[in-house]
XYZ file of C-alpha atoms in Angstrom:
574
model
C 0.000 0.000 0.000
C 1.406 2.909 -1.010
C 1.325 5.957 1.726
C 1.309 9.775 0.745
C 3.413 12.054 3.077
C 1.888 15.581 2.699
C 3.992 18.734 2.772
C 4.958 20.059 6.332
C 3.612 23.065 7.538
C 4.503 25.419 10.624
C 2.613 27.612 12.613
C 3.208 31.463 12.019
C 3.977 31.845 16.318
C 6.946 29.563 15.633
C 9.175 31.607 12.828
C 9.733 34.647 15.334
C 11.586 32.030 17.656
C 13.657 30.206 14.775
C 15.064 33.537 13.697
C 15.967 34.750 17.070
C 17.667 31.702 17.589
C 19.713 32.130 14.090
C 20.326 35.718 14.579
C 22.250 34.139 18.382
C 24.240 31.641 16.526
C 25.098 34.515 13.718
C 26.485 36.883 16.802
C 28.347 33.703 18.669
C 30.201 33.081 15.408
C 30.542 36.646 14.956
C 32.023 37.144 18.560
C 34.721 34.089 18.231
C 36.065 35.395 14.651
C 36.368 39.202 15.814
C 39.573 40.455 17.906
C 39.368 43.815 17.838
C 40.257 45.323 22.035
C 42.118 41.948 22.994
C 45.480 44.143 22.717
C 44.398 46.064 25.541
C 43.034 43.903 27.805
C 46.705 41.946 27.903
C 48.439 45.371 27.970
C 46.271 46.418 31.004
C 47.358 43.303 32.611
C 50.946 43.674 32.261
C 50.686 47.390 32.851
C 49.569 46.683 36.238
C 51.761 43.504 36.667
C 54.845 46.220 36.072
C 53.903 49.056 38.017
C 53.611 46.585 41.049
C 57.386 45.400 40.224
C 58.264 48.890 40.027
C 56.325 49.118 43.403
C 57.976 46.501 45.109
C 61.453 47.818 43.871
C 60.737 51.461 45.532
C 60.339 49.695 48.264
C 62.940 47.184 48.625
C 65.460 50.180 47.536
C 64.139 52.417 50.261
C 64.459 49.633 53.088
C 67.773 48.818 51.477
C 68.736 52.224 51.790
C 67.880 52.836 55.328
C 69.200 49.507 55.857
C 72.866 50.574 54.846
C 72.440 53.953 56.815
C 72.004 52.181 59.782
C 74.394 49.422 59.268
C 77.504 52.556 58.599
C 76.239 54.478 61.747
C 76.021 51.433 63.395
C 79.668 50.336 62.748
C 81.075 53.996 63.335
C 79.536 54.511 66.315
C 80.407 51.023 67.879
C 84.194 51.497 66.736
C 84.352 54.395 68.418
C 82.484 53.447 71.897
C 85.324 50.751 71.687
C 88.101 52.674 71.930
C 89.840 51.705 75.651
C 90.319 55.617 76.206
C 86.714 56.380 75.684
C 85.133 57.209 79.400
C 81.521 57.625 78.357
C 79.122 54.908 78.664
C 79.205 53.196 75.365
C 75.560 53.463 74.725
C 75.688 57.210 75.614
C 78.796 56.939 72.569
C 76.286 54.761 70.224
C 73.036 56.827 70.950
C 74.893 60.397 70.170
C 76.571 58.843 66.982
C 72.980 58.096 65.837
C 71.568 61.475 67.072
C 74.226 63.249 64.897
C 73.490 61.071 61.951
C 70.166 61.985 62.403
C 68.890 58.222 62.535
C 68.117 57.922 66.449
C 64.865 56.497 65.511
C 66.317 52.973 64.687
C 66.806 53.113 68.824
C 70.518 51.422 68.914
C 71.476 48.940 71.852
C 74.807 48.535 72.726
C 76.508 46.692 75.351
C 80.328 47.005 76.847
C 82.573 44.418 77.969
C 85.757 44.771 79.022
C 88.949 43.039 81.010
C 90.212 43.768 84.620
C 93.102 45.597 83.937
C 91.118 47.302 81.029
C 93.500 45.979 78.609
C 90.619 44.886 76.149
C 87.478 46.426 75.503
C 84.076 45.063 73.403
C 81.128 46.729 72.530
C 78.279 44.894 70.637
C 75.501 47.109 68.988
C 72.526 45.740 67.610
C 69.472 47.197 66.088
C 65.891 46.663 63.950
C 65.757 48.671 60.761
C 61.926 48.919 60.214
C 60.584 50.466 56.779
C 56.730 50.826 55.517
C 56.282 49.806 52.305
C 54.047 51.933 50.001
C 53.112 49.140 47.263
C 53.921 46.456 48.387
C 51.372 46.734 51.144
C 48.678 46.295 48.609
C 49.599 42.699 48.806
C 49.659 42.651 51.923
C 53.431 43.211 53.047
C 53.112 46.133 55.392
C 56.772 46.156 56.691
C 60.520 45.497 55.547
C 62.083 44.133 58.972
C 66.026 43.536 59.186
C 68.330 43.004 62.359
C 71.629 45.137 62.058
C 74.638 44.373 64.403
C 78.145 45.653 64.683
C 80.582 44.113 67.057
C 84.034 45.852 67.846
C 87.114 45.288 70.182
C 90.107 47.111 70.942
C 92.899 44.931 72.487
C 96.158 46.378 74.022
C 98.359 43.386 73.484
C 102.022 43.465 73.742
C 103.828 46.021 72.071
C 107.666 45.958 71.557
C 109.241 49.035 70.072
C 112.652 49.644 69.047
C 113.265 53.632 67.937
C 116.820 53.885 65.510
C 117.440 57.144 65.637
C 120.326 59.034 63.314
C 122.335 61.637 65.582
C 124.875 61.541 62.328
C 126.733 65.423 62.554
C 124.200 66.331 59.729
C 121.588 66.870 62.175
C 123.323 69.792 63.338
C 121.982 70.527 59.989
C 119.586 74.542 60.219
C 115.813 73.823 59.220
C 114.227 77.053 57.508
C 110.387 77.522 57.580
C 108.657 78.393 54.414
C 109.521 82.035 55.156
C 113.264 80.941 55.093
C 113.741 81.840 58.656
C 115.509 79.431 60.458
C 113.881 77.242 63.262
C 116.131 75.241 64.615
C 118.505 72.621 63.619
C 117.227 68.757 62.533
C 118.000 67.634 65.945
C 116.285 70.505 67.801
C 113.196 69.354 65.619
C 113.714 65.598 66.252
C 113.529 65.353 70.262
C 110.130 66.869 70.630
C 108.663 65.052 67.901
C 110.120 61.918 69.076
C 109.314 62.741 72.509
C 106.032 63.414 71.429
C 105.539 59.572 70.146
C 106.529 57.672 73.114
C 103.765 59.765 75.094
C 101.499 58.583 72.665
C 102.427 55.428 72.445
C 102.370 55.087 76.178
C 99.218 56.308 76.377
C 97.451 53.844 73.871
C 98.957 50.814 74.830
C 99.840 51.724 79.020
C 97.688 54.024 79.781
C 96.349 54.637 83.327
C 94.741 51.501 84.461
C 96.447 49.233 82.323
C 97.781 46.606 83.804
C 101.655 46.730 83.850
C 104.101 45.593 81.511
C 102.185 46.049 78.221
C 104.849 48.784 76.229
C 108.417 48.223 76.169
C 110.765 50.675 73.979
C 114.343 50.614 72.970
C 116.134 53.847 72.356
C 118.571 52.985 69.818
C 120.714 56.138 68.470
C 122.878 55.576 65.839
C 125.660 57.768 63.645
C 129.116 55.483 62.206
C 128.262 52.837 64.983
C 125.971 52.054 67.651
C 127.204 52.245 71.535
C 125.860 50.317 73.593
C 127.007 52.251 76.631
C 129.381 50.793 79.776
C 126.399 49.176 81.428
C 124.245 47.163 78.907
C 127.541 45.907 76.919
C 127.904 44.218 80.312
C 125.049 41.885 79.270
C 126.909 40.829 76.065
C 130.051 39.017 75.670
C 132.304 41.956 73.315
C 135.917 41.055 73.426
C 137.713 42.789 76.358
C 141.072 44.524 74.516
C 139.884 47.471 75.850
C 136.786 49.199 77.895
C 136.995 53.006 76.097
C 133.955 52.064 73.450
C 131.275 49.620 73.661
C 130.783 49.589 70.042
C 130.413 46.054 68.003
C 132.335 45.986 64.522
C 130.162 43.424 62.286
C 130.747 42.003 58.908
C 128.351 41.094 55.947
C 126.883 37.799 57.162
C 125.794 39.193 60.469
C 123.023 41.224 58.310
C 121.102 38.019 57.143
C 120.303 37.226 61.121
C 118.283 39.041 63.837
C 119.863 37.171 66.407
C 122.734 38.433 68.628
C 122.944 36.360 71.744
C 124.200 37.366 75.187
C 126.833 34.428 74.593
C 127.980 35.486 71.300
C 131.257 36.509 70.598
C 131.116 40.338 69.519
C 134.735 42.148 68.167
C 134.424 45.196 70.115
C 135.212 48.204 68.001
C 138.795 49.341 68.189
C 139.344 52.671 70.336
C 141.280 54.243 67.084
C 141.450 56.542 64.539
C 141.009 53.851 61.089
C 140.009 56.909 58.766
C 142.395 56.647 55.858
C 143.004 60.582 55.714
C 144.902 60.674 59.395
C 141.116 62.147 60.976
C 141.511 61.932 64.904
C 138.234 60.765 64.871
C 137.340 57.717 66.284
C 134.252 55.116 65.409
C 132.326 54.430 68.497
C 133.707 57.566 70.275
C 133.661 60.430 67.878
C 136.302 63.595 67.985
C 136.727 63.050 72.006
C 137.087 60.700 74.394
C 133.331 60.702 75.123
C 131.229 58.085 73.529
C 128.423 58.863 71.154
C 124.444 58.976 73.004
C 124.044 54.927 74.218
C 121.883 52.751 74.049
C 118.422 52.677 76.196
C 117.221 49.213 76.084
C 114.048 47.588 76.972
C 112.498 50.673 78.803
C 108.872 50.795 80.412
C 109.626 54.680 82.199
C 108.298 57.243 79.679
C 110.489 60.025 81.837
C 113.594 58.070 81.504
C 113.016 57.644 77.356
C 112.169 61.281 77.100
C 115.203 61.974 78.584
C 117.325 60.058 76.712
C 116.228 61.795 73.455
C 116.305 65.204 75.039
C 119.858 64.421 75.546
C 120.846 63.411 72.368
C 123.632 65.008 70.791
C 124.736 64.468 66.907
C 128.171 64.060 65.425
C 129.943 61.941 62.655
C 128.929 59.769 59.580
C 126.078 57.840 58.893
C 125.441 53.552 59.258
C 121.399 52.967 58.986
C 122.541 49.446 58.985
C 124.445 48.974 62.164
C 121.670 51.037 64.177
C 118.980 48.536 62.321
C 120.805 45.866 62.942
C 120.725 46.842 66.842
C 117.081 47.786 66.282
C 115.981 44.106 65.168
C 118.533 42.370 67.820
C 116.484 44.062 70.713
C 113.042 42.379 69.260
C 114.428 39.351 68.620
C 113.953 36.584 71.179
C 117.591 35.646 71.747
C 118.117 38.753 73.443
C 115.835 37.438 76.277
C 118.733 36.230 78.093
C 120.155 39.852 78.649
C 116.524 40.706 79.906
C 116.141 38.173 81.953
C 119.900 39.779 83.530
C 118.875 42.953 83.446
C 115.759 42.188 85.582
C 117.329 39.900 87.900
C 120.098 43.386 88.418
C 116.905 45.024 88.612
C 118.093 47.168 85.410
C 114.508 46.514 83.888
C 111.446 46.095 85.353
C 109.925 42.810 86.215
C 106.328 43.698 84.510
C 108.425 42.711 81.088
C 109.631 39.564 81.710
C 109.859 36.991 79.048
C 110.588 39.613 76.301
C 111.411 39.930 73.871
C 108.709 37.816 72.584
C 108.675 34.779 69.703
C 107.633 36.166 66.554
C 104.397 34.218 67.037
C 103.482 35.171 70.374
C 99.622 35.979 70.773
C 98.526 39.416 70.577
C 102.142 40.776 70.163
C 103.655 43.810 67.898
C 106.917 43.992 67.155
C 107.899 47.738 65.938
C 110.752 48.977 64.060
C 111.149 53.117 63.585
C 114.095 53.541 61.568
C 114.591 57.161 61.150
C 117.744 58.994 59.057
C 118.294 62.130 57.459
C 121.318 61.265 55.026
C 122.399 57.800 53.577
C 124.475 54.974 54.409
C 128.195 56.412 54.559
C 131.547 54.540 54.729
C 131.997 52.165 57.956
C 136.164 51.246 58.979
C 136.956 48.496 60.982
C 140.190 47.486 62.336
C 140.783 43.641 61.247
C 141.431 41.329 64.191
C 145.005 41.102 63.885
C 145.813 44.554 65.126
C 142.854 44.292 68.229
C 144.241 43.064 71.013
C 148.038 41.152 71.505
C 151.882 42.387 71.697
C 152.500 44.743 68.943
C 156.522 45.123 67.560
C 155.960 48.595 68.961
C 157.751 49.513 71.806
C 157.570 52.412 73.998
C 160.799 53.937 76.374
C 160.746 56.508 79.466
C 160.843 59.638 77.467
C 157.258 58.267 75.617
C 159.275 57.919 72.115
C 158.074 54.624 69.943
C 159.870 52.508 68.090
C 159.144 49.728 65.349
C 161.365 46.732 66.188
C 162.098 44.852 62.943
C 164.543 41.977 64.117
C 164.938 40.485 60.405
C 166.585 43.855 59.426
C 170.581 43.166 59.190
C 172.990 41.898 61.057
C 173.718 44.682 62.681
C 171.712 45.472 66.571
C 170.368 48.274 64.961
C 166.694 46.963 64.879
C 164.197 49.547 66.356
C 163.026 52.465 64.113
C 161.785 55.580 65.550
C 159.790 58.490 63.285
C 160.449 60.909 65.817
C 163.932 60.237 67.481
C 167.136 60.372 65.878
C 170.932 59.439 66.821
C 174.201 59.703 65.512
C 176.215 56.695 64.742
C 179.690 55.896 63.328
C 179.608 54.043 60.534
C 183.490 53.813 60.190
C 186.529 55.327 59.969
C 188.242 57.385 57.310
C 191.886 58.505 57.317
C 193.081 62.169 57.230
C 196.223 64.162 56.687
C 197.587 67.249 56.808
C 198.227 69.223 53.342
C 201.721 68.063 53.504
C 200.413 64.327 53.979
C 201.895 63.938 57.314
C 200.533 63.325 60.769
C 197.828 61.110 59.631
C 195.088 59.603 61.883
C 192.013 57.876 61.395
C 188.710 59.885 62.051
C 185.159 58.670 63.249
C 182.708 58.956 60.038
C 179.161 59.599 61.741
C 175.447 59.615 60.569
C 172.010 60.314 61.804
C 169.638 57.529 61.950
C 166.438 56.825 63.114
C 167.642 53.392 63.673
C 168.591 52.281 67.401
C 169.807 49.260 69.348
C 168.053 48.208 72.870
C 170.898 49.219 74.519
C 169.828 52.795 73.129
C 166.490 52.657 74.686
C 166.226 53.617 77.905
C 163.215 51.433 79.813
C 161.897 49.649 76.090
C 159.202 47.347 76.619
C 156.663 46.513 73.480
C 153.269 47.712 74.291
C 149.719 46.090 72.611
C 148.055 46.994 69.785
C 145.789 49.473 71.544
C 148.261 51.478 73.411
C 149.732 51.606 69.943
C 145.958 53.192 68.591
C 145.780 55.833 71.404
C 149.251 56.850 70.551
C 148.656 56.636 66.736
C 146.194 57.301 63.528
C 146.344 53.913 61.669
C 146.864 55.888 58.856
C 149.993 57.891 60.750
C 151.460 54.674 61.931
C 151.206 52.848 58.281
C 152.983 55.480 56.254
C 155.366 57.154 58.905
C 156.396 53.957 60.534
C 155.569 50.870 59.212
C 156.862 52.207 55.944
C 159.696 53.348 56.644
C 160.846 50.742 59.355
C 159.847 47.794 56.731
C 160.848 49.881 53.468
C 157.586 49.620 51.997
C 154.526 51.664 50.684
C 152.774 54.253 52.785
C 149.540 52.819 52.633
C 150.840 48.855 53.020
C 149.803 48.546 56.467
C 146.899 50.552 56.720
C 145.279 48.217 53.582
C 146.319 45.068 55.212
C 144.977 46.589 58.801
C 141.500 48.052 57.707
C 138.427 46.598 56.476
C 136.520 49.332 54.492
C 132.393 49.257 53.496
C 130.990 51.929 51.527
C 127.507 52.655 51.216
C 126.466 49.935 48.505
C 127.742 47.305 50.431
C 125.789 48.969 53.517
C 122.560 49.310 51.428
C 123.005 45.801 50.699
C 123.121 44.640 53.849
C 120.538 47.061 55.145
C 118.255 45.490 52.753
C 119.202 42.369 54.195
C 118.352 43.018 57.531
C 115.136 44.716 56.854
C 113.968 41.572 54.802
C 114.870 39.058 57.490
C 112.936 41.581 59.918
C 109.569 41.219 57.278
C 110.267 37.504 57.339
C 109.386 37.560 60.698
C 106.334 40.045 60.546
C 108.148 42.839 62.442
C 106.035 46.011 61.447
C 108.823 48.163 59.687
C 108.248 51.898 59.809
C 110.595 54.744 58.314
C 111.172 58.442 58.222
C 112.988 60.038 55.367
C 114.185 63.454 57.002
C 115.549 65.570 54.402
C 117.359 62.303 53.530
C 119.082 62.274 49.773
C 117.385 60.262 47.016
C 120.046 57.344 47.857
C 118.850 57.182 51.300
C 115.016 57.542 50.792
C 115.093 54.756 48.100
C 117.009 52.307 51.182
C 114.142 53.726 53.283
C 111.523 52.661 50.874
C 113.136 49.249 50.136
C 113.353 48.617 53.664
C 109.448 49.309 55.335
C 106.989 46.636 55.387
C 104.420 48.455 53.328
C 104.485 51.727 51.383
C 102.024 53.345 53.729
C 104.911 52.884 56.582
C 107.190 55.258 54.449
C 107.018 59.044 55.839
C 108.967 61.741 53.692
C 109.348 64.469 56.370
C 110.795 68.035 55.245
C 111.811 71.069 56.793
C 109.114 71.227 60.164
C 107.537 68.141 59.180
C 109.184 65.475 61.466
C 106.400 65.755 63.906
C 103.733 64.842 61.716
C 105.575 62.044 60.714
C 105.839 60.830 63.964
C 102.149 61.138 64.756
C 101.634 59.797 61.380
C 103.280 56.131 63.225
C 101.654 56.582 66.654
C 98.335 56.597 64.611
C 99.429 53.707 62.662
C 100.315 51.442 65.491
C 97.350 52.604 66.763
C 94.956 51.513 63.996
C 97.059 48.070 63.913
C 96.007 47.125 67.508
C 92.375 47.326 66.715
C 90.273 44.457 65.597
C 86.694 44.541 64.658
């Protein structure tokens, strides 16, 4: 059967709906295909994501900001509450610092500590740094918070100093002012300034309630030699030819040690006049029979040091390396035996017993001022031959010499004298009258300087030096020696004297000052209106370049605070 499907039909209420419904779906397709404002939906998004980086950054740089304010008042302030010589409470020191800084809002704490014989001091500081935040706070961080702390200690630890100062005749030297009006000579200049650093330095490291024993100094003045004066050679073993000087003649290798011992064999320097130009000056003594300013060792009286420079007087030439040499040997620890002497002869005080200290002691300086106005100059030393012993030199009743030179001739005739002569027959020649008749043999005479011991009335040989108190070396070589052994004038004296000119003494200054680094001694140097030769040894010979002073003219005081400050600075620790 075959079915008939009729067309469909809708109702006219139903058409309204169908379009709505396509005009929707039109729109919806519309909507997803269109992109116009999606650009600035994404840039208002990242426009605020930035500005709330920037934000944070504002206010992390502010905190930051006060944060390092803080932390550098903080530290000053701390340092400074620290310092041993500082009476006021240290949180009265800490709160003013901040008050000055204008910061006393962070409200500091600080708290002291310090030892028994306030010979250390700490102060500890600590603090909140507190900053509102201004966009960060609309995420809800209200506050940057931060603890600050500073922590600071002075110690005064051991402090060994040894002061090598030049009293070379060129301190005697005017100094002008920049008006060219003179103010004094170099020397006049160098005591106050000098004085002027042991008060400092005793009032740094011993001040008043410091316990005892903390600041030793060694006055070391120096010119052609160093003398260690009648009473403190006692502590060393220097040969004992004669007791005029207490100078110590050393050679090269002695400048590659620090050491001298109290046991150590030490040529003491002849009492004579080596120059080679016939000077009458003498090496350890000078122009006199009064030795040269001596040494003041191991010293804990500030009076007694000040005195010693205020006494100082300068003459003759110039050896930076003997007086460093001396310097070093007073901080070395070998010279602890002579201490330990001097305190049992109560020649030191007991409060420094057991110095001078190893190199590595705790809490310990070891101090070197080497101060010169010139350079190395030439050094003469009598070799050991002509010390000590019987010389051939003999001496009669009427104080004439004589050079006895037994290998001469066969004839007795064997002691020379440059100042004495005789006549002597030598023979006998025959004479006549004019007519040749009466003839008789005459006496032929001549004057020597030549005698026989019969000829001497009360000869006995004397020792080499009665022969140097009598005689220039230079006099003896070419006016006896010479001509008693028929030789050169200057024979003896080259065989007799050991010469050093000022490279070989800049060498072995340099070696002295680098065995003194070695060890971590603190090298520190003044330049006085020194010549370029003897600023570059200067400068070769400090442990930094900082510890070089040049001082001119009226300058040698600053240069001497200049080290008390340094020192100073070295004993703190923060």
């Amino acid at each position: 059967m075959t079915s008939f499907a009729g067309p469909r039909f809708r109702s006219a209420t139903a058409r309204p709906a169908m379009r709505a419904v396509a005009a929707a779906n039109t729109r919806t397709r519309r909507f997803r295909r269109d992109e116009d404002g999606s650009i600035l939906v994404f840039g208002l998004l990242l426009f605020t994501a930035i500005l709330l980086l920037v934000g944070v950054s504002l206010d992390m740089m502010r905190f930051e900001t006060e944060r390092t304010r803080a932390q550098y008042t903080l530290d000053r302030a701390v340092l400074a509450a620290a310092d041993i010589s500082q009476t006021a409470d240290a949180q009265v020191v800490v709160d003013d610092y901040f008050k000055k800084a204008g910061v006393e809002h962070f409200d500091p704490v600080a708290t002291a500590t310090k030892g028994t014989y306030n010979e250390w001091k700490k102060v500890v500081g600590t603090l909140n740094v507190s900053t509102n935040t201004w966009f960060m706070n609309m995420v809800g961080v209200k506050q940057l918070k931060a603890p600050a702390a500073a922590t600071a200690e002075e110690k005064i630890g051991n402090v060994e100093i040894s002061m090598v100062l030049d009293v070379s005749g060129s301190m005697n030297d005017e100094v002008y002012d920049s008006r060219g009006r003179g103010v004094g000579t170099k020397l006049e200049l160098l005591r106050p300034a000098a004085q002027e650093f042991v008060t400092t330095m005793f009032k740094n490291v011993s001040g008043a309630g410091t316990k005892e024993g903390k600041l030793s100094i060694s006055l070391v003045p120096y010119a052609e030699q160093v003398n260690l004066g009648s009473s403190f050679s006692g502590y060393f073993n220097l040969s004992s030819e004669h007791s005029r000087a207490a100078c110590v003649d050393f050679t090269g290798s002695d400048f590659n040690s620090l050491a001298i011992t109290p046991t150590q064999a030490l040529p003491r320097t002849a009492y004579a006049y080596v120059r080679s130009n016939s000077s009458t000056f003498r090496e350890c003594t000078g122009y006199d029979t009064t030795a040269i300013a001596s040494v003041l060792p191991f010293s804990t009286a500030e009076a007694s040091i000040k005195s010693a420079i205020g006494a100082l007087t300068a003459e003759g030439d110039t050896a930076i390396d003997i007086g460093a040499k001396w310097g070093m040997a007073l901080l070395d620890p070998a010279a602890k035996p002579a201490l330990d002497a001097m305190i049992t002869a109560k020649a030191a005080d007991a409060s420094i017993t057991g110095r001078p200290f190893s190199y590595t002691y705790p809490d310990t300086l070891k101090i070197l001022v080497l101060m010169t106005d010139g350079e190395n100059t030439n050094t003469y030393r009598l070799m050991a031959p002509y010390r000590a012993g019987i010389s051939p030199v003999y001496k009669d009743s009427n104080n004439k010499y004589y050079y006895y030179r037994p290998d001469r001739d066969s004839s007795a005739y064997d002691f020379y004298s440059y100042d004495r002569t005789q006549s002597i027959q030598t023979g006998t020649v025959r004479q006549c009258d004019w007519r040749g008749r009466n003839c008789k043999d005459v006496a032929v005479y001549e004057t020597t300087s030549w005698f026989r011991a019969s000829d001497i009335n009360g000869e006995a040989a004397i020792t080499w030096p009665q022969v140097w108190e009598a005689f220039t070396v230079n006099t003896f070589s070419s006016q006896m020696y010479a001509k008693a052994m028929g030789v050169g004038s200057s024979v003896f004296y080259n065989a007799a004297v050991d010469h050093a000119n000022n490279d070989t003494k800049d060498d072995r200054l340099d070696s002295i000052c680098t065995a003194a680094k070695n060890k971590d001694v603190l090298v520190f140097a003044i330049a006085y209106d020194a010549s370029d030769r003897g600023q570059k040894a200067l400068k070769d010979c400090v442990s930094a370049s900082s510890y070089y002073y040049d001082a001119q003219g009226t300058t040698i005081a600053d240069a001497f605070a200049g080290i008390a400050n340094s020192i100073n600075m070295l004993r703190l620790t923060q």
